[in-house]
Amino acid sequence: MVVAAIKKVKVSKVLILGANGMLGHALQKVFPDATFLGHADLDITDEKSVKDLINLWHPSVVINAAAYTDVDGCEDNRDHAFAVNGYGPGYLAAACTQAGAVLVHYSTDYIFDGTRPGYQEDDPPNPINAYGESKLMGEVSVMKNMENYRIIRTSWLFGAHGKNFVDTILSLSRQMETVRVVNDQVGKPTYTVDLARATPGIISRAPGIYHITNDGQCSWYEFAKAFIPNAIPCMTAEFPRRAKRPAYSVLVNTKTPPLRHWREAVFEYIQSKEGT
Ligand SMILES: NC(=O)c1ccc[n+]([C@@H]2O[C@H](COP(=O)([O-])OP(=O)(O)OC[C@H]3O[C@@H](n4cnc5c(N)ncnc54)[C@H](OP(=O)(O)O)[C@@H]3O)[C@@H](O)[C@H]2O)c1
């Protein structure tokens, strides 16, 4: 598997993992000269393959967009969630330390419990679901294994090439007279394109944890209402799910200039879909 991956390598020292995911696709556009590896090229839970690949290739920057992101699925597949989201990033960090590479690793607002009026980068995490626990373990594994990391926490991603809220709601809006959307969970929607574009700037900053989202906050209902006419509000309790969600998982960015407002970003995303 490693040999197959190496054969794909081009002349570049940036390695992007999870390149076929939603964020991975946006990163490909921002780093056109990077080497892109999907799940089939490198399984980040395979410690030896991770080590061999990074030792052989010797990248200067590794960007990890690989993760198990099915929040409800993580409840039923805890071992898999911890393998991919918890241990995998640690293997990457150890290999990057050996190679002298910077590791950019993405994490989530779901490491917080959602009981406070916003979370700064150094606020104490307290996940309330298996996905959040596994992602928190990933952060800790990275920090334990290296110094030169950039952990980018983000939230409520939407963009091309992935299952996301905007696509789901647009499709429901066309099929149904009204679409009920929860109004008691608040967060910060983030366009993958904007997050990917912000990533080079984070690489050039000091090691540490960064909160990168589009500007502005809203409930899922307010988010939907911005782009469909037939959304109506409801409560989380009316839609029982396998995993609990934090009620107020607003990431506060104290370190970098804000990105544009999520409203502008979602309109651009929808326009880009209409153009395809
Ligand atoms: N989506 C959100 O709303 C959101 C919110 C906050 C933070 N984040 C974080 O942002 C990052 C990117 O998320 P995303 O939405 O782009 O995720 P995504 O679309 O689900 O993409 C993740 C990619 O990782 C790959 N992958 C899964 N297991 C792997 C493994 N063991 N080894 C290598 N690759 C593996 C997947 O491949 P397969 O599909 O083939 O398994 C997929 O291509 C993740 O760290 C996520 O936790 C996402």
XYZ file of C-alpha atoms and ligand atoms in Angstrom:
324
model
C 0.000 0.000 0.000
C 2.853 2.356 0.879
C 4.630 1.611 -2.408
C 1.452 2.383 -4.339
C 1.154 5.655 -2.473
C 4.775 6.612 -3.123
C 4.304 6.022 -6.853
C 1.613 8.705 -6.803
C 3.923 11.210 -5.231
C 4.758 14.253 -7.336
C 7.570 16.709 -6.814
C 6.224 18.483 -3.780
C 6.766 18.555 -0.088
C 3.208 19.116 1.084
C 1.275 15.927 1.752
C -2.519 16.094 2.062
C -4.261 13.129 3.716
C -7.994 12.519 3.457
C -7.764 14.305 0.111
C -11.008 12.791 -1.199
C -13.150 14.134 1.635
C -15.128 17.384 1.639
C -12.339 19.526 3.092
C -9.691 17.494 1.274
C -11.177 18.510 -2.085
C -11.054 22.212 -1.149
C -7.446 21.799 0.043
C -6.491 20.323 -3.321
C -7.375 23.641 -4.992
C -5.359 25.710 -2.480
C -2.301 23.425 -2.639
C -2.239 22.382 -6.324
C 1.368 21.182 -6.131
C 0.854 19.027 -3.059
C 0.655 15.267 -3.041
C -2.891 14.065 -2.395
C -3.544 10.753 -0.673
C -6.990 9.273 -0.138
C -8.078 6.524 2.215
C -7.111 3.815 -0.301
C -3.567 5.229 -0.544
C -2.878 5.492 3.165
C -4.922 4.270 6.128
C -3.905 6.539 9.013
C -4.750 3.782 11.533
C -1.886 1.695 10.104
C 1.021 2.931 12.222
C 3.738 1.218 10.180
C 2.437 2.508 6.849
C 2.186 6.037 8.264
C 5.750 5.873 9.534
C 7.143 4.309 6.346
C 5.397 6.782 4.067
C 6.487 9.873 5.958
C 10.041 8.573 6.479
C 10.413 7.798 2.798
C 8.753 10.888 1.441
C 10.080 13.353 4.007
C 7.458 16.100 3.515
C 7.900 19.532 5.062
C 4.157 19.872 5.771
C 1.533 17.177 6.338
C -2.101 18.299 6.272
C -4.454 15.758 7.824
C -8.058 16.071 6.651
C -8.697 12.340 7.192
C -11.247 11.508 9.881
C -14.263 9.372 10.701
C -16.903 12.132 10.666
C -20.192 10.228 11.054
C -21.212 11.675 14.436
C -24.007 9.147 15.083
C -21.931 6.315 13.594
C -19.189 7.026 16.141
C -21.603 6.030 18.948
C -21.982 2.531 17.462
C -18.392 2.198 16.218
C -16.403 3.629 19.099
C -13.289 1.522 18.475
C -13.158 2.621 14.858
C -13.768 6.253 15.842
C -10.892 6.185 18.327
C -8.609 4.366 15.870
C -9.119 6.962 13.105
C -9.738 10.155 15.079
C -7.704 9.394 18.208
C -4.715 7.125 17.500
C -4.170 7.928 13.786
C -3.276 11.599 14.373
C -0.781 10.476 17.039
C 0.972 8.180 14.530
C 1.122 11.085 12.082
C 2.525 13.425 14.725
C 5.251 10.961 15.753
C 6.250 10.413 12.117
C 6.234 14.173 11.423
C 8.501 14.747 14.423
C 10.985 12.241 13.016
C 10.818 13.829 9.575
C 10.982 17.400 10.898
C 7.610 18.203 9.277
C 4.846 20.542 10.394
C 1.520 18.750 10.980
C -1.755 20.547 10.334
C -4.596 18.634 11.939
C -8.304 19.549 11.914
C -10.496 19.197 14.966
C -13.993 20.197 15.956
C -16.306 22.316 18.122
C -17.751 18.990 19.336
C -14.864 18.613 21.814
C -16.829 21.157 23.895
C -20.027 20.477 25.822
C -21.958 23.487 24.547
C -22.898 24.872 27.957
C -20.892 28.118 27.766
C -21.357 31.314 25.750
C -18.538 30.544 23.320
C -15.227 28.704 23.551
C -11.757 30.204 23.201
C -8.777 28.145 22.087
C -7.574 27.412 25.647
C -10.970 26.702 27.230
C -11.224 23.238 28.805
C -12.817 20.640 26.522
C -15.588 18.332 27.721
C -17.028 16.271 24.853
C -20.532 14.851 25.194
C -20.440 12.285 22.393
C -18.075 9.598 21.074
C -17.078 11.644 18.015
C -16.046 14.558 20.258
C -14.195 12.211 22.632
C -12.313 10.610 19.763
C -11.413 13.992 18.204
C -10.213 15.265 21.584
C -8.029 12.185 21.900
C -6.626 13.073 18.457
C -5.673 16.550 19.656
C -3.995 15.149 22.761
C -2.150 12.491 20.723
C -0.813 15.162 18.374
C 0.342 17.432 21.210
C 1.997 14.512 23.045
C 3.987 13.451 20.005
C 5.221 16.730 18.580
C 5.786 20.434 19.132
C 5.436 21.777 15.602
C 1.682 21.231 15.208
C -1.169 23.430 14.068
C -4.506 22.124 15.345
C -7.333 23.892 13.542
C -10.730 23.501 15.207
C -13.636 24.242 12.929
C -17.398 23.682 12.865
C -20.496 22.940 10.764
C -18.605 22.408 7.485
C -20.334 22.671 4.124
C -18.871 22.459 0.651
C -18.668 20.362 -2.489
C -17.881 16.613 -2.484
C -19.363 15.729 0.881
C -22.560 15.019 2.765
C -23.477 18.344 4.306
C -26.354 20.284 5.831
C -26.792 22.750 2.954
C -27.204 20.014 0.324
C -29.538 17.996 2.565
C -31.776 20.969 3.345
C -31.882 22.163 -0.269
C -32.971 18.726 -1.363
C -35.625 18.401 1.409
C -36.916 21.892 0.600
C -37.642 20.814 -2.978
C -39.386 17.604 -1.901
C -41.475 18.845 1.042
C -43.896 21.652 1.766
C -42.087 22.544 5.000
C -38.764 21.488 6.453
C -38.474 21.298 10.238
C -35.029 22.329 11.453
C -33.714 22.467 15.031
C -33.533 25.919 16.539
C -31.878 25.101 19.872
C -28.383 24.208 18.672
C -26.177 27.179 17.849
C -22.826 27.135 16.057
C -20.738 28.674 13.288
C -21.201 27.386 9.740
C -17.966 27.174 7.770
C -17.353 26.875 4.028
C -14.628 24.340 3.207
C -13.266 26.717 0.553
C -12.720 29.469 3.139
C -11.186 27.075 5.656
C -8.828 25.658 3.023
C -7.801 29.173 1.950
C -7.064 30.109 5.576
C -4.812 27.067 6.081
C -1.554 28.399 4.515
C -1.736 31.430 6.822
C -2.018 29.136 9.846
C 0.992 27.100 8.727
C 3.083 30.279 8.810
C 1.962 31.084 12.363
C 3.300 29.712 15.647
C 2.515 26.143 16.713
C -0.730 25.870 18.651
C -4.503 25.542 18.500
C -6.549 27.805 16.200
C -10.308 28.330 15.908
C -11.106 28.902 12.216
C -14.731 29.280 11.111
C -16.744 31.685 9.019
C -17.823 34.750 10.962
C -21.263 34.939 12.596
C -23.264 32.358 14.506
C -26.748 30.902 14.128
C -28.991 27.964 14.933
C -29.443 25.210 12.325
C -32.902 26.691 11.688
C -31.501 30.202 11.118
C -28.875 28.687 8.844
C -31.528 26.895 6.751
C -33.806 29.952 6.705
C -31.004 31.898 4.990
C -31.289 29.799 1.828
C -34.712 28.074 1.759
C -38.156 29.705 2.114
C -39.972 26.808 3.807
C -37.914 26.105 6.965
C -39.827 25.980 10.233
C -38.218 25.815 13.688
C -38.376 22.812 15.997
C -36.542 21.510 19.075
C -33.735 18.936 19.307
C -35.956 16.786 21.568
C -38.328 16.289 18.620
C -35.514 14.671 16.595
C -33.833 12.020 18.780
C -30.408 11.059 17.391
C -27.844 8.434 18.473
C -25.319 11.089 19.532
C -26.021 14.061 21.783
C -25.097 17.402 20.221
C -23.726 20.410 22.123
C -26.362 23.149 22.398
C -24.027 26.118 21.947
C -20.733 25.159 20.350
C -19.562 28.583 19.211
C -15.793 28.677 18.590
C -14.248 32.044 19.496
C -11.160 32.969 17.482
C -8.766 35.114 19.525
C -5.719 34.630 17.303
C -6.364 35.423 13.629
C -8.441 37.904 11.584
C -12.037 36.696 11.093
C -13.120 35.063 7.844
C -16.092 36.456 5.915
C -19.630 35.973 7.266
C -21.202 32.557 6.768
C -24.159 34.129 4.879
C -21.890 35.400 2.113
C -20.102 32.051 2.004
C -23.275 29.963 1.769
C -24.654 32.125 -1.054
C -21.420 31.654 -2.965
C -21.565 27.897 -2.382
C -25.157 27.670 -3.623
C -24.315 29.784 -6.665
C -21.375 27.524 -7.431
C -23.731 24.511 -7.324
C -26.164 26.192 -9.714
C -23.308 26.815 -12.114
C -22.437 23.099 -12.317
N -17.923 17.982 8.504
C -18.028 18.828 9.515
O -19.095 19.446 9.740
C -16.853 19.083 10.429
C -17.018 19.943 11.524
C -15.922 20.187 12.358
C -14.706 19.587 12.113
N -14.574 18.743 11.056
C -13.253 18.119 10.837
O -12.751 18.557 9.590
C -11.968 17.523 8.982
C -12.462 17.260 7.570
O -13.832 16.847 7.642
P -14.676 16.510 6.323
O -16.058 16.935 6.588
O -13.963 16.942 5.106
O -14.656 14.902 6.390
P -15.089 13.851 5.282
O -15.740 14.532 4.116
O -15.816 12.766 5.997
O -13.683 13.309 4.765
C -12.862 12.545 5.585
C -11.992 11.695 4.693
O -11.175 10.889 5.526
C -11.099 9.613 4.949
N -10.769 8.589 5.939
C -11.595 8.006 6.844
N -10.914 7.105 7.564
C -9.630 7.131 7.124
C -8.458 6.420 7.470
N -8.453 5.468 8.430
N -7.305 6.692 6.808
C -7.300 7.629 5.815
N -8.377 8.322 5.424
C -9.537 8.081 6.087
C -12.466 9.377 4.344
O -12.408 8.371 3.373
P -13.608 7.285 3.253
O -14.837 8.086 3.010
O -13.160 6.445 2.142
O -13.612 6.573 4.585
C -12.777 10.755 3.771
O -12.324 10.878 2.443
C -12.062 16.333 9.928
O -10.962 16.346 10.804
C -13.327 16.606 10.733
O -13.299 15.987 12.004
C -15.606 18.470 10.203
